[in-house]
mmCIF file of C-alpha atoms and ligand atoms in Angstrom:
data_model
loop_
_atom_site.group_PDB
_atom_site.id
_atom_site.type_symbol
_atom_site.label_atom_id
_atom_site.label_comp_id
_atom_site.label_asym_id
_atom_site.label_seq_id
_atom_site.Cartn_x
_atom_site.Cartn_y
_atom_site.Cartn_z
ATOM 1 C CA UNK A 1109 0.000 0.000 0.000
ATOM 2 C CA UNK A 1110 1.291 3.363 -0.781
ATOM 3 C CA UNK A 1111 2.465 5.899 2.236
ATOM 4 C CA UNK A 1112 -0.445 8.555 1.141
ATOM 5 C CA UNK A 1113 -3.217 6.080 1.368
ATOM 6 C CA UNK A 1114 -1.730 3.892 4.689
ATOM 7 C CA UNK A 1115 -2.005 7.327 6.376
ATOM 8 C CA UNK A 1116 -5.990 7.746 4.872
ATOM 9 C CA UNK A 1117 -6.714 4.094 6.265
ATOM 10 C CA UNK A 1118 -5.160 4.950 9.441
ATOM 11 C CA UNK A 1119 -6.813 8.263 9.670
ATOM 12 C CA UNK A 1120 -10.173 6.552 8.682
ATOM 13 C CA UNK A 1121 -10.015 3.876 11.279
ATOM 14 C CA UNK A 1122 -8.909 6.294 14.103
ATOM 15 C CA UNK A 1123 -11.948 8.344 13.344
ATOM 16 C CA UNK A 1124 -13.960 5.302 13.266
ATOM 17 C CA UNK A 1125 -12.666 4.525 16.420
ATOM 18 C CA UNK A 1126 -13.055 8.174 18.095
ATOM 19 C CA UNK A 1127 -16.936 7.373 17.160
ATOM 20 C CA UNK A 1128 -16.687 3.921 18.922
ATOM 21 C CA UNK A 1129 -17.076 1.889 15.826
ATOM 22 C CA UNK A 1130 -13.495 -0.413 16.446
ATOM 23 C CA UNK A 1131 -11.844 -1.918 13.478
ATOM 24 C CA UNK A 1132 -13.410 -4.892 14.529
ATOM 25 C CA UNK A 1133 -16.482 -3.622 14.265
ATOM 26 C CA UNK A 1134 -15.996 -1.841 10.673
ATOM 27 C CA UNK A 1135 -14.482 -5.355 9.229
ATOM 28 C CA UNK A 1136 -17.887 -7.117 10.392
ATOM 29 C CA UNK A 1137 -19.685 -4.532 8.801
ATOM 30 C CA UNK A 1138 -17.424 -4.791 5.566
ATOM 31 C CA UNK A 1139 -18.019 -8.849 5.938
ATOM 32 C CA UNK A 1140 -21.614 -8.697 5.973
ATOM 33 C CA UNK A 1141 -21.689 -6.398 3.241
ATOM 34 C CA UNK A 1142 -19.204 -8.607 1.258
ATOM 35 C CA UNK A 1143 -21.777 -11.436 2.158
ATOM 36 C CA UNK A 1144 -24.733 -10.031 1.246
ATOM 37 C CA UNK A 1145 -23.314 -8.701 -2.025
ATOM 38 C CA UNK A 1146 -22.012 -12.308 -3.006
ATOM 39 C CA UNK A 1147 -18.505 -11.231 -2.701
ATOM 40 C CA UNK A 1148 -15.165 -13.091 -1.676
ATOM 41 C CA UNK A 1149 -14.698 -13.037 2.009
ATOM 42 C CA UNK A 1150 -11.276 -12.650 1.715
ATOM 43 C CA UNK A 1151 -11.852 -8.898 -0.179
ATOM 44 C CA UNK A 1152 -13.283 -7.744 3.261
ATOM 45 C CA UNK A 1153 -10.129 -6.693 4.884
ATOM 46 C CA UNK A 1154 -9.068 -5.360 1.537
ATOM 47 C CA UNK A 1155 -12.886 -3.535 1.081
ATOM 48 C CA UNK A 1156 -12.794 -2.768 5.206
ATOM 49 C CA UNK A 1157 -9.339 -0.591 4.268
ATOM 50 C CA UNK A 1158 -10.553 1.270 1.112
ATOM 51 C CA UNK A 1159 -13.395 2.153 2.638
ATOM 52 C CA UNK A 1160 -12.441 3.193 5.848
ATOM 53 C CA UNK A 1161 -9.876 5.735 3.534
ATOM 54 C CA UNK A 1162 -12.597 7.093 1.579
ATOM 55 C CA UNK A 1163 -15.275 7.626 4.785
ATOM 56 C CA UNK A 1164 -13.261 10.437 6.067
ATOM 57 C CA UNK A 1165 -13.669 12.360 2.939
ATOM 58 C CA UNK A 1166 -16.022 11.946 0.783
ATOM 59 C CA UNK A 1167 -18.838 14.049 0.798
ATOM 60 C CA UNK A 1168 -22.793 13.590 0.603
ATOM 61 C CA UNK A 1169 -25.485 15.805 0.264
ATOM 62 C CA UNK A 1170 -28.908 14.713 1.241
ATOM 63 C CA UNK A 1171 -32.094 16.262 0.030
ATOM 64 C CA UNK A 1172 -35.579 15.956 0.647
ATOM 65 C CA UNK A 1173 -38.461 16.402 -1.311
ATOM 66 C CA UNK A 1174 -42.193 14.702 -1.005
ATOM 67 C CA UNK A 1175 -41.982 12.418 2.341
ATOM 68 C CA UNK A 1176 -42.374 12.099 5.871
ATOM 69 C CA UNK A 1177 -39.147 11.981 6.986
ATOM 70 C CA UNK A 1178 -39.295 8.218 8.004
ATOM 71 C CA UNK A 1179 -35.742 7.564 6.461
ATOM 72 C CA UNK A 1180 -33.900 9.932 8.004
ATOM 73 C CA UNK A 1181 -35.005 8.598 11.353
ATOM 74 C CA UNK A 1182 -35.294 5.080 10.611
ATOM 75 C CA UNK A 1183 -31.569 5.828 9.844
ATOM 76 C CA UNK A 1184 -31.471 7.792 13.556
ATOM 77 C CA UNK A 1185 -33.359 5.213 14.938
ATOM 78 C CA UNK A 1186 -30.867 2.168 14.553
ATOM 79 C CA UNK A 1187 -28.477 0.793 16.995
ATOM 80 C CA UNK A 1188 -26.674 -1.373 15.288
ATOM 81 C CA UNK A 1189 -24.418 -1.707 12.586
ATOM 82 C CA UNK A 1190 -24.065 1.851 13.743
ATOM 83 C CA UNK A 1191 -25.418 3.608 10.664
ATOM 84 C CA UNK A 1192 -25.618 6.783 12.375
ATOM 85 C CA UNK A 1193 -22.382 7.018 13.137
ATOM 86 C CA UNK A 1194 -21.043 5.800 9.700
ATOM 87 C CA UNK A 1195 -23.313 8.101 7.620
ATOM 88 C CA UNK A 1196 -23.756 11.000 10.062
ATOM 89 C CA UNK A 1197 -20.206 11.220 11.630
ATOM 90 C CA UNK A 1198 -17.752 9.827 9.531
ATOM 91 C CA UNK A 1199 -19.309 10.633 6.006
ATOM 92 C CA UNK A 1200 -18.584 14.294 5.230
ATOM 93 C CA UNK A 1201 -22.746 15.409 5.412
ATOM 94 C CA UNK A 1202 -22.826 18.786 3.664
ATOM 95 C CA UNK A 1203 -26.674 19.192 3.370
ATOM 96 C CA UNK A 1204 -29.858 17.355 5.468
ATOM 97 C CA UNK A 1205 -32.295 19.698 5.878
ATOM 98 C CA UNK A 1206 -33.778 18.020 8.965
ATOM 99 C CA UNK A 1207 -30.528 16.973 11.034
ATOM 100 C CA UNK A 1208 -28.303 19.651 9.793
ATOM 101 C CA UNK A 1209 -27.570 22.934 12.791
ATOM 102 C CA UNK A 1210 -27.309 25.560 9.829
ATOM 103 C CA UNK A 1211 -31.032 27.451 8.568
ATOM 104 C CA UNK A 1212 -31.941 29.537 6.253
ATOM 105 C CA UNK A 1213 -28.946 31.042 3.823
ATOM 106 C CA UNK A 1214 -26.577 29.512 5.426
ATOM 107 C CA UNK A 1215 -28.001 25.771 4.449
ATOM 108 C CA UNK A 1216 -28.341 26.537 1.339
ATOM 109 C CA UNK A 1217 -25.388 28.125 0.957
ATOM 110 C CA UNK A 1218 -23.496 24.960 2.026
ATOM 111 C CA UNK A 1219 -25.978 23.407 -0.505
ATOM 112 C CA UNK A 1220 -24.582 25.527 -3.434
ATOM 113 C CA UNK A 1221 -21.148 25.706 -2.403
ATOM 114 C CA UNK A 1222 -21.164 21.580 -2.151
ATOM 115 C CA UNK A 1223 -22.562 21.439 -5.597
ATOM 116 C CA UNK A 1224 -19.929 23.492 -7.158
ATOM 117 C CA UNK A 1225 -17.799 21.594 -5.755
ATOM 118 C CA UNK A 1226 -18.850 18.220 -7.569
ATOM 119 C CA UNK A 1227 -18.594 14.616 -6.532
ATOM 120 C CA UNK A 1228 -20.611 13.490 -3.801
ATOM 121 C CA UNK A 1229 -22.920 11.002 -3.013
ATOM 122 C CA UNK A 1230 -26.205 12.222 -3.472
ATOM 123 C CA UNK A 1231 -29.237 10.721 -1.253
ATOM 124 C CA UNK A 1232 -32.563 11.257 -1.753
ATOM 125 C CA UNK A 1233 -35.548 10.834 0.680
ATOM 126 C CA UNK A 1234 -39.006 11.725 -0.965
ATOM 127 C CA UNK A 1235 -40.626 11.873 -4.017
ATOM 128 C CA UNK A 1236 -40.494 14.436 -7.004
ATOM 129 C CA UNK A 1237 -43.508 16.104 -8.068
ATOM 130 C CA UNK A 1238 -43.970 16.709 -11.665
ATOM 131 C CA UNK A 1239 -47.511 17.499 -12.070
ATOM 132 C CA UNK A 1240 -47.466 21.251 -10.864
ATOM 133 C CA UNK A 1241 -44.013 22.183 -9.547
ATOM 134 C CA UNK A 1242 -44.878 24.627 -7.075
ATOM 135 C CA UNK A 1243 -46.003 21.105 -5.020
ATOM 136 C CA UNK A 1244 -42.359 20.975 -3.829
ATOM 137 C CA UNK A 1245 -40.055 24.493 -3.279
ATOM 138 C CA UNK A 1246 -37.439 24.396 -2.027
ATOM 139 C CA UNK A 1247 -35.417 28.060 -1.437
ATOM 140 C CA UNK A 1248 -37.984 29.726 -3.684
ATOM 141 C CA UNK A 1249 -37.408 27.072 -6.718
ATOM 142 C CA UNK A 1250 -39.090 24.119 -8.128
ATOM 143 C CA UNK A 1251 -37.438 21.211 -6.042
ATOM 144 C CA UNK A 1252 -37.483 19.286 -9.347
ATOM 145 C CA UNK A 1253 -35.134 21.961 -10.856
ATOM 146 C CA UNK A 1254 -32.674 21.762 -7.889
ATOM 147 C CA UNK A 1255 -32.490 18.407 -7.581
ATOM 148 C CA UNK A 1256 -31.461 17.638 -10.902
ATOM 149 C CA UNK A 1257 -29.140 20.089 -10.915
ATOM 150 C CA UNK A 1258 -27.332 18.076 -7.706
ATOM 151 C CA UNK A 1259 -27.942 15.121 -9.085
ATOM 152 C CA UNK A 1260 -26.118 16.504 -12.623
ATOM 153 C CA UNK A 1261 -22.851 17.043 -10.251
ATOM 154 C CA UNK A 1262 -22.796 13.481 -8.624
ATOM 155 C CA UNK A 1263 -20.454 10.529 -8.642
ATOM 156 C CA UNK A 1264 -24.099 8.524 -7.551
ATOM 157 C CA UNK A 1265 -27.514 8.838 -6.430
ATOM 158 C CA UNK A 1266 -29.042 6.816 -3.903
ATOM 159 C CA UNK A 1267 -32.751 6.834 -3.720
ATOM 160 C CA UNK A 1268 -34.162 5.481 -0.333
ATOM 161 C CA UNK A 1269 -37.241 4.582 0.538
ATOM 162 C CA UNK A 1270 -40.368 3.891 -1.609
ATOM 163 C CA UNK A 1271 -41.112 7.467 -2.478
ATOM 164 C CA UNK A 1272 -37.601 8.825 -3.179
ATOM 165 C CA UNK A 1273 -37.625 5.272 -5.273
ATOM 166 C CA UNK A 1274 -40.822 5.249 -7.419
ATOM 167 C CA UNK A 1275 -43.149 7.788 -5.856
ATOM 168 C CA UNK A 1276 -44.164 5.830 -2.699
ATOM 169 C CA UNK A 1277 -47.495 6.965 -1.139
ATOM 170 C CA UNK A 1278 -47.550 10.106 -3.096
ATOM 171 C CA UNK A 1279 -47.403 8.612 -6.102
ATOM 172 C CA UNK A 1280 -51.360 7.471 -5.563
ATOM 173 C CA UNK A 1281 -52.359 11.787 -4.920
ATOM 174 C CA UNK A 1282 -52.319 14.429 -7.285
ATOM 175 C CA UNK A 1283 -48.921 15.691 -7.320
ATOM 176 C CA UNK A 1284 -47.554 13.394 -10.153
ATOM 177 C CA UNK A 1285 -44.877 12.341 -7.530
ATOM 178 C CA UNK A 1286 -42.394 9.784 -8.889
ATOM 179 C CA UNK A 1287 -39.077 8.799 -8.143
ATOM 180 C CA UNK A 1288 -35.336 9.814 -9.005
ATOM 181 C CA UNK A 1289 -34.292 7.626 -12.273
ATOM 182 C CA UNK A 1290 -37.944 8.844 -13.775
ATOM 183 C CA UNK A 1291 -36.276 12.578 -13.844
ATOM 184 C CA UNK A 1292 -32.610 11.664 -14.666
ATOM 185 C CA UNK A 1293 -31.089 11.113 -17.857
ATOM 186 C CA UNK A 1294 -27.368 9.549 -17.863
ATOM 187 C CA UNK A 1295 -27.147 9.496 -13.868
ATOM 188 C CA UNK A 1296 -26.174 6.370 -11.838
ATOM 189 C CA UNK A 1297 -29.167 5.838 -9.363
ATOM 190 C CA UNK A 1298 -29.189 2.789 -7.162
ATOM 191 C CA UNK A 1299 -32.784 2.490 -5.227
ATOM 192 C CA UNK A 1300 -33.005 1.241 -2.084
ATOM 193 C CA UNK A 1301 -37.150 1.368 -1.522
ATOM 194 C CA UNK A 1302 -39.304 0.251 1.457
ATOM 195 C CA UNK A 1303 -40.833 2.110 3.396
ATOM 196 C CA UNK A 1304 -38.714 4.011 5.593
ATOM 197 C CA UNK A 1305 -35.402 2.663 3.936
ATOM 198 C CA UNK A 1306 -34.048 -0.074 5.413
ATOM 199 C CA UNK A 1307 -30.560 1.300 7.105
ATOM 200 C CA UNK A 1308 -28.795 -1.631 6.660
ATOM 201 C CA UNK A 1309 -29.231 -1.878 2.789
ATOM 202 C CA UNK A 1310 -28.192 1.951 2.885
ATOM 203 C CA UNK A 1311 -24.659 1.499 5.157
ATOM 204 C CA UNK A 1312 -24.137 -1.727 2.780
ATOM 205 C CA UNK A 1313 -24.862 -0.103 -0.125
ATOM 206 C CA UNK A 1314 -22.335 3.076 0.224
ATOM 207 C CA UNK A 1315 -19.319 0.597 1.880
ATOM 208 C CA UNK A 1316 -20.020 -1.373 -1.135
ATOM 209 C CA UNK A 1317 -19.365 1.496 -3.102
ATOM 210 C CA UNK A 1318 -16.960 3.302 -1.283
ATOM 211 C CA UNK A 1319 -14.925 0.139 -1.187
ATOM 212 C CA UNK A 1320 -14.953 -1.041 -4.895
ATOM 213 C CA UNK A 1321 -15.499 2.366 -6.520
ATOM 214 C CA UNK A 1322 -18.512 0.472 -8.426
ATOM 215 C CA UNK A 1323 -21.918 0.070 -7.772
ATOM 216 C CA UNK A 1324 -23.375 -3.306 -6.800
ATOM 217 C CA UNK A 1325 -25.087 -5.636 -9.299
ATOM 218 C CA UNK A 1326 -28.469 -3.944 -9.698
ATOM 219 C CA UNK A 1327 -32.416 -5.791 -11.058
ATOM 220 C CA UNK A 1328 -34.496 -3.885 -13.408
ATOM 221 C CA UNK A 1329 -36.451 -1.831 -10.887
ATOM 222 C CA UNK A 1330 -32.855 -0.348 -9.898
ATOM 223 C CA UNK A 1331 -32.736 -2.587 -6.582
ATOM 224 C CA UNK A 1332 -29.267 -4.020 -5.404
ATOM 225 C CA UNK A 1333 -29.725 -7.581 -6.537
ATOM 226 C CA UNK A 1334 -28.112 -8.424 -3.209
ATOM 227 C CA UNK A 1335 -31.321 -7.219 -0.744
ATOM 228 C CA UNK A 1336 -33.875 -8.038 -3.293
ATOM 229 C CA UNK A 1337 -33.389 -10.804 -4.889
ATOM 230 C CA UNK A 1338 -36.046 -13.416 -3.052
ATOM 231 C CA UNK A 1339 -39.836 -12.415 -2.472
ATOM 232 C CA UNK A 1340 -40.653 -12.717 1.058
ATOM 233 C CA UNK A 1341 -43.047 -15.867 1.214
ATOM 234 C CA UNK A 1342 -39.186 -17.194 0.608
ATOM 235 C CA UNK A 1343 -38.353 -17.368 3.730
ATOM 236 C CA UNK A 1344 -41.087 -16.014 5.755
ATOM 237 C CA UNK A 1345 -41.885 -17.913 9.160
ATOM 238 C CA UNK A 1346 -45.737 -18.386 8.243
ATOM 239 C CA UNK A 1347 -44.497 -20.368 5.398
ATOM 240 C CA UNK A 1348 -45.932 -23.161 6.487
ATOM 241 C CA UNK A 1349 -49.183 -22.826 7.692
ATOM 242 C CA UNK A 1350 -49.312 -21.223 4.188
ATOM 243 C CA UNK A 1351 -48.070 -24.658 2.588
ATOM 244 C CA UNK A 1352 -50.641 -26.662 4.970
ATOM 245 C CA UNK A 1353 -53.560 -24.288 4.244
ATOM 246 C CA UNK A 1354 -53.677 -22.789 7.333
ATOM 247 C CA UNK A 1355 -55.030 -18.889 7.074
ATOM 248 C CA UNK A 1356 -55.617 -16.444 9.738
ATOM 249 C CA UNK A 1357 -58.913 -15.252 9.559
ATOM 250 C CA UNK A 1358 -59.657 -13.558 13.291
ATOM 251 C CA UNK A 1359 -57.295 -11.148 14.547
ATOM 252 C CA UNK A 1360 -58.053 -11.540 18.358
ATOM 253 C CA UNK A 1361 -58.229 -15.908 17.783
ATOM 254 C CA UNK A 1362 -55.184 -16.855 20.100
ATOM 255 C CA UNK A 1363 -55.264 -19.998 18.669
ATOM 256 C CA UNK A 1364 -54.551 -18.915 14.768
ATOM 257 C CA UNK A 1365 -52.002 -16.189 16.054
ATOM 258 C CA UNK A 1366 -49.331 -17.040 14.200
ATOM 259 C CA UNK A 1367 -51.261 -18.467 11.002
ATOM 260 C CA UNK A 1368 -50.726 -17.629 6.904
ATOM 261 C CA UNK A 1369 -51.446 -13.989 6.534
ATOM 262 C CA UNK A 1370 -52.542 -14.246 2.662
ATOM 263 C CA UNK A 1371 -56.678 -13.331 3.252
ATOM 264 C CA UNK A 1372 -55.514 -10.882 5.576
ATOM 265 C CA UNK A 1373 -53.834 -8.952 2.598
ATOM 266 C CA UNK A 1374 -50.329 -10.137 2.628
ATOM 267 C CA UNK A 1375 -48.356 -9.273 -0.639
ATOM 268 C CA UNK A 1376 -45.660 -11.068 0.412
ATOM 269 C CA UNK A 1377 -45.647 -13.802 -2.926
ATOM 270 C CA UNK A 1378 -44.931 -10.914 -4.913
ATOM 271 C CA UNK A 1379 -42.819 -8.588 -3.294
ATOM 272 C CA UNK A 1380 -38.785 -8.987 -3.362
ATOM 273 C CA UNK A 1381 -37.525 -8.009 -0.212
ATOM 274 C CA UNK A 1382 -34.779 -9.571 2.287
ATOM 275 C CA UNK A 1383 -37.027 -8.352 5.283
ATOM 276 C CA UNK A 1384 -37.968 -11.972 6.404
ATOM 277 C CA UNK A 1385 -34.195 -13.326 6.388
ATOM 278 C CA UNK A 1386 -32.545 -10.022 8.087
ATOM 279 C CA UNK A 1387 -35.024 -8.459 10.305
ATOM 280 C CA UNK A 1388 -35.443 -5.231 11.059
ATOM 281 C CA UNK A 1389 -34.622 -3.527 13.830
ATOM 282 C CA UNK A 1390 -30.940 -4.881 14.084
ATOM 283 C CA UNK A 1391 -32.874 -8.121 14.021
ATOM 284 C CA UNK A 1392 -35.428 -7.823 16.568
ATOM 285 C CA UNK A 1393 -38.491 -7.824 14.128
ATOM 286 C CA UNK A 1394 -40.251 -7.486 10.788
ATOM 287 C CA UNK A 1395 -43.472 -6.970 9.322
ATOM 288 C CA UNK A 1396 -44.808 -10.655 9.754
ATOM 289 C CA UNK A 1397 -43.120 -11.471 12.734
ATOM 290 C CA UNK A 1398 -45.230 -8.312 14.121
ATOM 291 C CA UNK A 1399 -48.225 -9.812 12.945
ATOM 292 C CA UNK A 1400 -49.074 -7.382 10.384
ATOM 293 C CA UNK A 1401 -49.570 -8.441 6.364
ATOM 294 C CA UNK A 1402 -46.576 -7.213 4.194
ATOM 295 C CA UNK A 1403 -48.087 -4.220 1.957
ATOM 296 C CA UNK A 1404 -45.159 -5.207 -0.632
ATOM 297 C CA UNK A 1405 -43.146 -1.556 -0.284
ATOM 298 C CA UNK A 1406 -40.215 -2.551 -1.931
ATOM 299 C CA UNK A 1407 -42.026 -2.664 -5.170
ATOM 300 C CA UNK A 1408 -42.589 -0.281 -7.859
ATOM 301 C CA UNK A 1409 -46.059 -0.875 -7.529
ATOM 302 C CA UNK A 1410 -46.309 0.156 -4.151
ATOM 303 C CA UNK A 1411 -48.579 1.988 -2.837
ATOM 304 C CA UNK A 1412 -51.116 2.826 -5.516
ATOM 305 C CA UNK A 1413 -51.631 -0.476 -7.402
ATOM 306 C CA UNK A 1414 -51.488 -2.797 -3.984
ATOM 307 C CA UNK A 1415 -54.093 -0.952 -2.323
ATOM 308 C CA UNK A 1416 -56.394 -1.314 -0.143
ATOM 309 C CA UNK A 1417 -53.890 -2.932 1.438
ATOM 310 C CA UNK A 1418 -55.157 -5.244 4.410
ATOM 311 C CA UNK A 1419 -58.300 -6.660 2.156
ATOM 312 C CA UNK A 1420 -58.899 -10.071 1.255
ATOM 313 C CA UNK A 1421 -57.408 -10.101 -2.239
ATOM 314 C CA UNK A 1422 -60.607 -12.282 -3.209
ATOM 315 C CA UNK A 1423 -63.096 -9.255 -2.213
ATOM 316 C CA UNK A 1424 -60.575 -7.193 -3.725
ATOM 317 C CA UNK A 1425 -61.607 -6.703 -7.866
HETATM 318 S S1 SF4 B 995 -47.797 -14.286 5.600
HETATM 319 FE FE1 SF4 B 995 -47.456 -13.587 3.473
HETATM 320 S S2 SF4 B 995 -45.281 -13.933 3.085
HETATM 321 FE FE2 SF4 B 995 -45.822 -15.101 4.918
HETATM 322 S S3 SF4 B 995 -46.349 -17.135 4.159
HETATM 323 FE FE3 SF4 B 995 -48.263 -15.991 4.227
HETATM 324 S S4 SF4 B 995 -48.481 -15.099 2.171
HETATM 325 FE FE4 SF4 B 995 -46.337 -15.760 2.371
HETATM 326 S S1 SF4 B 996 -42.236 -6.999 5.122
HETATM 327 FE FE1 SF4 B 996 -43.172 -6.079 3.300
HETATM 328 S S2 SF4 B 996 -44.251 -4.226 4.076
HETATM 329 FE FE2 SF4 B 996 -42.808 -4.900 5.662
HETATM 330 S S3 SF4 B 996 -40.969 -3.668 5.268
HETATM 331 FE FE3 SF4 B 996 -40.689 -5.646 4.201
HETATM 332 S S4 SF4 B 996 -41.447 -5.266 2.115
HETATM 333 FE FE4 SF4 B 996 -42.214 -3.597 3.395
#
């Protein structure tokens, strides 16, 4: 390894460490990501290193446009693989409207002055309205306008969630919301949809990147093949009383509890999704485990065309 980059891996991991993530730590998270993403085990120390070098300086801007802000604290929200600290503290963050201590000019002066600037990762949380643009300002201007002119300036965009992905829940009102690759021409966007984004895809995603300089192996929809390439009646633990015909049809029965969710509005056959082989929650849960049907938001289709979403797809025409 050359001197100039041993003293960027050193400087990465002793920043890591200042932020309690330990080398350790960052190599586990650089293993799983290596795992999930198919690769040779033995590239994690090698991805762990590159990575950690390219952490402490490369910048990201991320904006916001139709949404709720469930991403951005999903992402808050999560205790482990640390994703706060790896995105929040160790990424250089030069624009999130909601987290960021700067209002006002000064924001978006960071904003511009980061965009002049050039390559950054570029994260988007929320749809785009096209239908009338005044639906979305941001500063005074059409947030369409701005955000392609960001996204004209980045090495990458990285759409979480549903919205930011294909319109989400706004896609079904009257703002002709859609999603990032609908209003880019010639940009790299990876998508990373369900609804909020799941952080783990997001951290594995960007040490993916930031590790092989490439973007992972993506599906048609724009999904990392890598978190979406199974549906979740794969693997999900009501798989069998599915198999033996067993379908809950009471809510409050005790005895059917854990039963097939299907009548109860489940789109879990058709919705590709790693939710039901890494939970959520740093593993504590996911949607079926909670008892509630999956409403399939890692799909394009989502929310508009899988609505209502808890009916019994026969009453449903
Ligand atoms: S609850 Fe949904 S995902 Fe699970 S087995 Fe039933 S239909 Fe499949
Ligand atoms: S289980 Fe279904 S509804 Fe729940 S987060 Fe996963 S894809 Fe979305």
């Amino acid at each position: 390894m050359k001197k100039e980059q041993k003293i960027l891996v050193e400087n990465g991991y002793e920043r890591l460490e200042k932020k309690g993530v330990s080398r350790r730590d960052f190599l586990k998270l650089c293993t799983l990501s290596c795992i999930a993403f198919g690769l040779d085990l033995s590239f994690a120390p090698k991805m762990a290193e590159i990575a950690a070098a390219n952490l402490t300086k490369k910048p990201l801007i991320w904006m916001q446009g139709q949404g709720c802000t469930g991403c951005s604290s999903s992402l808050l929200s999560s205790v482990n693989p640390g994703s706060e600290e790896i995105l929040l503290d160790l990424l250089s963050v030069r624009f999130h409207p909601t987290i960021m201590a700067a209002a006002g000019d000064q924001a978006v002066g960071c904003l511009e002055e980061s965009i002049e600037k050039g390559n950054y990762l570029l994260v988007l949380e929320g749809s785009i309205p096209t239908a009338d643009p005044r639906f979305c300002m941001v500063e005074g201007r059409p947030f369409l306008e701005q955000f392609r002119k960001a996204a004209s300036k980045a090495e990458v965009v990285i759409a979480v969630g549903s919205c930011a992905s294909y319109g989400g829940i706004p896609r079904a009102g009257l703002t002709g919301a859609v999603g990032a690759r609908d209003v880019l021409n010639g940009v790299r966007v990876v998508n990373l949809p369900s609804c909020p984004v799941k952080p783990d895809r997001l951290v594995g995603t960007l040490l993916y990147y930031l590790g092989n300089n490439e973007l992972p192996r993506l599906d048609q929809h724009g999904r990392p093949v890598a978190y979406y390439r199974y549906t979740l009646h794969d693997s999900c633990y009501r798989r069998l009383h599915y198999e033996r015909g067993e379908f809950l049809s009471h809510w409050n029965d005790p005895e059917t509890t854990d039963w097939c969710l299907y009548y109860k509005g489940c789109k879990g056959k058709n919705t590709f999704t790693n939710c039901s082989s890494y939970w959520w929650n740093d593993g504590v849960n996911y949607c079926g485990f909670a008892g509630s049907p999956c409403s399939g938001c890692s799909q394009p289709e989502f929310y508009e065309e899988l609505s209502p979403l808890f009916a019994n797809p026969k009453e449903v025409k």
